[in-house]
Amino acid sequence: MFTLPETNFNFGGDEYIYAEISRDMRVESNFKALAITAELRKRNIPGITDIASSNASYLVRYNPDIISARDLLDYLREIDLTKSNPKELNLSVRMVEIPIWYDDPVTREYSERFKDRHDSPDMTNFEYVMRMNGFKDKEAFIEKHSSTPYLITMVGFLPGTAWHFPLGIHPEEMIQAPKYASPRTNTPARSIGIGGAFNVIYPVNGPGSYQLVGMSAVPVVDHEKYLPELDSYFLARAGDIWKYRSIDESEYGRIRAAVEEGTYKYRMKNLELSPLEYAEKGHGYIHELTGDF
């Protein structure tokens, strides 16, 4: 049976405790961070003012006038111990479908606009990522990228930004790409970016350095119209699984119209994710879990 990494705790000034589970990105470390932060929120410990889960760590902010650093550290160590047994870890997550128009005109335009900041200015970002991963056929690349489920490991930077990491894929088989040599000063909202093995969907226009490969037809943040089916202004939740679906220009237009009319419904389902089964079965378990979604 696999073991979860041991957590290292560090104080950050008078109000923070930083818990580092591992230095490198490991899905197992993220599972543990998600489980611990969920348990912390459930306990509602007086004095804790904020809890933030990251890729392989988490941060807790507290009020030292209400709870001492040492008492909080005792709480964290006790919870950490209970969440270090993979048999005890089960995560309630959602699987969400994201319809994507790959190699679209907008991201091609941005590739051209900021080519002076790119290591390969003669290519679009889409072509560059294909080349970096040994693909010569566009459809084969799209099939690989869209057939992989992605775990939301962290939410932050710009509000609604979700870093998602491929599940059930051996590291050598992951689609990966280096970031821009110098960041873009602008990136279109809803564009899909790849940096390292991580994917992001940019929630709003803003700077960015990930390679752009397509556009999401659906928003991941909505500041104007509350998203009632999600109970949030943001689509992403740490621990959720996103699955891309390739669409063409015509379907992209239909979905965008439904979004603007307020009639679009996200396709999603609730899942119980077992980190132990994931470690034992890998891709096979993810395939069983997601089925024909």
Coordinates of C-alpha atoms in Angstrom, one line a residue:
M1 CA 0.0 0.0 0.0
F2 CA 1.3 3.5 -0.8
T3 CA 2.0 6.0 2.0
L4 CA 1.2 9.6 2.0
P5 CA 4.1 12.1 2.5
E6 CA 4.8 13.4 6.0
T7 CA 3.9 17.1 6.4
N8 CA 6.4 19.8 7.4
F9 CA 5.0 22.7 9.4
N10 CA 6.4 26.3 9.4
F11 CA 5.2 29.5 11.0
G12 CA 4.7 32.5 8.8
G13 CA 4.9 35.6 11.0
D14 CA 2.3 35.8 13.8
E15 CA -0.8 34.7 11.8
Y16 CA 0.1 31.9 9.5
I17 CA 1.0 28.2 9.6
Y18 CA 2.3 26.8 6.3
A19 CA 2.0 23.0 5.8
E20 CA 4.2 21.5 3.1
I21 CA 3.3 17.9 2.2
S22 CA 5.8 17.6 -0.6
R23 CA 8.1 19.8 -2.7
D24 CA 7.1 18.3 -6.0
M25 CA 3.7 18.0 -7.5
R26 CA 2.2 14.6 -6.5
V27 CA -1.5 13.8 -6.9
E28 CA -1.3 11.9 -3.5
S29 CA -0.1 15.1 -1.8
N30 CA -3.0 17.0 -3.3
F31 CA -5.5 14.4 -2.1
K32 CA -4.1 14.8 1.4
A33 CA -4.2 18.6 1.3
L34 CA -7.8 18.5 0.2
A35 CA -8.8 16.0 2.9
I36 CA -7.1 18.0 5.7
T37 CA -8.5 21.4 4.7
A38 CA -12.0 19.9 4.3
E39 CA -11.7 18.5 7.8
L40 CA -10.5 21.9 9.2
R41 CA -13.5 23.6 7.7
K42 CA -15.8 21.0 9.1
R43 CA -14.4 21.4 12.6
N44 CA -14.8 25.2 12.5
I45 CA -12.0 25.8 15.1
P46 CA -12.4 29.2 16.8
G47 CA -9.6 31.5 15.8
I48 CA -9.0 30.2 12.2
T49 CA -9.8 33.0 9.8
D50 CA -8.8 31.4 6.5
I51 CA -7.8 28.1 5.0
A52 CA -6.2 27.8 1.5
S53 CA -5.4 24.4 -0.1
S54 CA -2.6 24.4 -2.7
N55 CA -1.1 21.8 -5.1
A56 CA 1.0 20.0 -2.5
S57 CA 0.5 22.1 0.6
Y58 CA -1.9 24.3 2.5
L59 CA -1.9 27.5 4.5
V60 CA -3.9 28.4 7.6
R61 CA -4.4 31.9 8.8
Y62 CA -5.4 32.4 12.5
N63 CA -6.1 35.1 15.1
P64 CA -3.4 34.8 17.8
D65 CA -5.7 36.6 20.2
I66 CA -8.1 33.7 20.0
I67 CA -5.9 30.6 19.5
S68 CA -2.2 30.2 20.1
A69 CA 0.1 29.1 17.4
R70 CA 1.1 26.0 19.5
D71 CA -2.5 24.9 20.1
L72 CA -3.3 25.3 16.5
L73 CA -0.2 23.3 15.5
D74 CA -1.4 20.5 17.8
Y75 CA -4.8 20.5 16.0
L76 CA -3.1 20.4 12.6
R77 CA -0.8 17.5 13.6
E78 CA -3.7 15.5 14.9
I79 CA -5.7 16.0 11.8
D80 CA -2.6 15.3 9.6
L81 CA -2.2 12.0 11.3
T82 CA -5.8 10.9 10.8
K83 CA -5.5 11.9 7.1
S84 CA -2.3 10.0 6.5
N85 CA -3.9 6.6 6.1
P86 CA -5.1 6.2 2.4
K87 CA -7.8 3.8 3.5
E88 CA -9.5 6.6 5.4
L89 CA -9.4 9.1 2.5
N90 CA -12.5 9.5 0.4
L91 CA -13.3 12.7 -1.4
S92 CA -16.8 13.9 -2.5
V93 CA -16.2 15.7 -5.8
R94 CA -18.0 16.8 -9.0
M95 CA -17.1 16.0 -12.5
V96 CA -17.7 18.9 -14.9
E97 CA -17.7 18.9 -18.7
I98 CA -16.0 21.9 -20.4
P99 CA -16.8 22.3 -24.1
I100 CA -13.7 23.5 -26.0
W101 CA -13.1 24.9 -29.5
Y102 CA -9.5 23.9 -30.1
D103 CA -7.1 25.9 -32.3
D104 CA -9.6 28.8 -32.6
P105 CA -9.1 32.2 -34.3
V106 CA -8.9 34.1 -31.0
T107 CA -6.0 32.2 -29.5
R108 CA -4.3 32.1 -32.9
E109 CA -4.5 35.9 -33.0
Y110 CA -3.0 36.1 -29.5
S111 CA -0.2 33.8 -30.6
E112 CA 0.6 36.3 -33.4
R113 CA 0.2 39.4 -31.2
F114 CA 2.7 38.2 -28.6
K115 CA 5.1 36.2 -30.7
D116 CA 8.0 38.4 -29.8
R117 CA 7.7 37.0 -26.2
H118 CA 7.7 33.4 -27.4
D119 CA 10.6 30.9 -27.9
S120 CA 9.1 29.9 -31.3
P121 CA 7.6 33.0 -32.8
D122 CA 7.0 31.2 -36.2
M123 CA 4.4 28.9 -34.6
T124 CA 1.0 29.4 -33.0
N125 CA 0.8 28.2 -29.4
F126 CA -1.3 25.2 -30.5
E127 CA 1.3 24.2 -33.0
Y128 CA 4.1 24.7 -30.5
V129 CA 2.4 22.4 -27.9
M130 CA 1.8 19.8 -30.5
R131 CA 5.5 19.8 -31.5
M132 CA 6.7 19.7 -27.9
N133 CA 4.7 16.6 -27.3
G134 CA 5.5 14.8 -30.5
F135 CA 2.1 15.1 -32.3
K136 CA 1.9 15.7 -36.0
D137 CA -1.8 15.1 -36.4
K138 CA -4.1 17.8 -35.0
E139 CA -7.0 15.5 -34.3
A140 CA -4.7 13.0 -32.4
F141 CA -3.6 15.8 -30.2
I142 CA -7.1 17.0 -29.5
E143 CA -8.2 13.4 -28.7
K144 CA -5.4 13.0 -26.2
H145 CA -6.0 16.3 -24.5
S146 CA -9.8 16.0 -24.3
S147 CA -9.9 12.4 -23.2
T148 CA -7.8 13.0 -20.1
P149 CA -9.6 13.9 -16.9
Y150 CA -8.0 16.8 -14.9
L151 CA -8.0 17.2 -11.1
I152 CA -8.5 20.8 -9.8
T153 CA -5.6 21.0 -7.5
M154 CA -5.6 24.7 -6.6
V155 CA -7.8 27.8 -7.1
G156 CA -6.3 31.3 -7.0
F157 CA -4.1 33.9 -8.6
L158 CA -7.0 35.7 -10.4
P159 CA -10.4 34.9 -8.8
G160 CA -11.8 31.8 -10.4
T161 CA -8.5 30.5 -11.9
A162 CA -8.2 26.8 -11.4
W163 CA -5.0 24.8 -11.9
H164 CA -5.9 21.3 -13.1
F165 CA -3.5 18.4 -13.4
P166 CA -4.0 15.2 -15.5
L167 CA -5.3 12.1 -13.7
G168 CA -4.4 8.5 -14.4
I169 CA -1.6 9.4 -16.8
H170 CA 2.1 8.4 -16.5
P171 CA 4.3 11.5 -16.3
E172 CA 6.0 10.6 -19.6
E173 CA 2.6 10.6 -21.3
M174 CA 1.3 13.9 -20.0
I175 CA 0.9 16.8 -22.4
Q176 CA 3.3 19.4 -21.2
A177 CA 4.8 22.7 -22.4
P178 CA 7.1 25.4 -21.1
K179 CA 5.6 28.9 -20.4
Y180 CA 6.3 32.0 -22.5
A181 CA 9.8 33.4 -22.3
S182 CA 8.2 36.6 -21.2
P183 CA 4.5 36.8 -20.1
R184 CA 1.8 38.3 -22.3
T185 CA 0.3 41.6 -21.1
N186 CA -3.1 40.3 -22.1
T187 CA -4.9 36.9 -22.4
P188 CA -8.5 36.4 -23.6
A189 CA -11.0 35.3 -21.0
R190 CA -12.0 31.6 -21.2
S191 CA -8.8 30.7 -23.1
I192 CA -7.2 27.3 -22.3
G193 CA -3.5 27.5 -21.3
I194 CA -0.9 24.8 -20.7
G195 CA 2.2 25.4 -18.5
G196 CA 4.3 22.4 -17.5
A197 CA 1.7 19.6 -17.0
F198 CA -0.9 22.1 -15.6
N199 CA -3.9 23.5 -17.5
V200 CA -5.8 26.7 -16.7
I201 CA -8.8 28.4 -18.1
Y202 CA -8.2 32.1 -17.8
P203 CA -11.4 33.5 -16.0
V204 CA -11.0 37.1 -17.2
N205 CA -8.8 39.1 -19.5
G206 CA -5.3 39.6 -18.0
P207 CA -1.6 38.8 -18.2
G208 CA -0.5 35.2 -18.6
S209 CA 2.3 33.0 -19.8
Y210 CA 0.7 29.6 -20.5
Q211 CA 0.5 28.3 -24.1
L212 CA -3.0 28.9 -25.5
V213 CA -4.6 25.9 -27.3
G214 CA -8.3 26.7 -27.4
M215 CA -11.4 28.6 -26.0
S216 CA -13.9 27.4 -23.5
A217 CA -17.5 28.0 -24.7
V218 CA -18.6 28.4 -21.0
P219 CA -17.5 30.8 -18.3
V220 CA -15.6 29.7 -15.2
V221 CA -16.6 32.9 -13.4
D222 CA -19.6 35.2 -13.6
H223 CA -19.5 38.5 -11.7
E224 CA -22.9 39.7 -13.0
K225 CA -25.2 36.7 -13.0
Y226 CA -25.1 34.5 -9.9
L227 CA -24.7 30.8 -11.1
P228 CA -27.6 29.3 -9.0
E229 CA -26.9 25.6 -10.0
L230 CA -23.3 26.0 -8.7
D231 CA -24.2 28.0 -5.5
S232 CA -21.2 30.2 -6.4
Y233 CA -19.8 32.9 -8.7
F234 CA -17.0 30.4 -9.6
L235 CA -17.2 27.1 -11.4
A236 CA -14.0 25.6 -9.9
R237 CA -13.8 23.8 -6.6
A238 CA -10.5 22.3 -5.5
G239 CA -10.8 18.5 -5.8
D240 CA -13.3 18.6 -8.7
I241 CA -12.5 16.8 -12.0
W242 CA -12.9 18.7 -15.3
K243 CA -13.3 16.8 -18.6
Y244 CA -12.9 18.7 -21.9
R245 CA -15.1 18.0 -24.9
S246 CA -14.0 19.1 -28.3
I247 CA -16.6 21.1 -30.2
D248 CA -16.6 22.9 -33.6
E249 CA -17.3 26.6 -34.4
S250 CA -21.0 26.0 -34.9
E251 CA -21.5 24.3 -31.5
Y252 CA -19.3 26.9 -29.9
G253 CA -21.7 29.6 -31.2
R254 CA -24.8 27.8 -30.0
I255 CA -23.4 27.3 -26.5
R256 CA -22.2 30.9 -26.3
A257 CA -25.8 32.0 -27.2
A258 CA -27.3 29.8 -24.5
V259 CA -24.8 31.2 -22.0
E260 CA -25.8 34.8 -22.9
E261 CA -29.5 33.9 -22.7
G262 CA -29.0 32.3 -19.3
T263 CA -30.3 28.9 -20.4
Y264 CA -27.0 26.9 -20.5
K265 CA -26.8 24.1 -18.0
Y266 CA -23.4 22.7 -17.1
R267 CA -23.1 18.9 -17.5
M268 CA -21.8 17.5 -14.2
K269 CA -22.2 14.6 -11.8
N270 CA -21.2 13.9 -8.2
L271 CA -18.5 11.3 -7.5
E272 CA -16.9 9.6 -4.5
L273 CA -13.1 9.6 -5.2
S274 CA -10.9 7.0 -3.4
P275 CA -7.2 8.0 -3.3
L276 CA -6.4 4.4 -2.4
E277 CA -8.1 2.9 -5.4
Y278 CA -6.5 5.6 -7.6
A279 CA -3.1 4.7 -6.3
E280 CA -3.7 1.0 -6.9
K281 CA -5.5 1.1 -10.3
G282 CA -4.5 4.4 -11.8
H283 CA -6.0 5.0 -15.3
G284 CA -8.3 1.9 -14.9
Y285 CA -9.9 3.4 -11.7
I286 CA -10.4 6.8 -13.4
H287 CA -12.0 5.1 -16.3
E288 CA -14.3 3.1 -14.0
L289 CA -15.1 6.3 -12.1
T290 CA -16.0 8.5 -15.0
G291 CA -17.6 5.9 -17.2
D292 CA -19.1 7.3 -20.4
F293 CA -19.2 10.9 -19.1

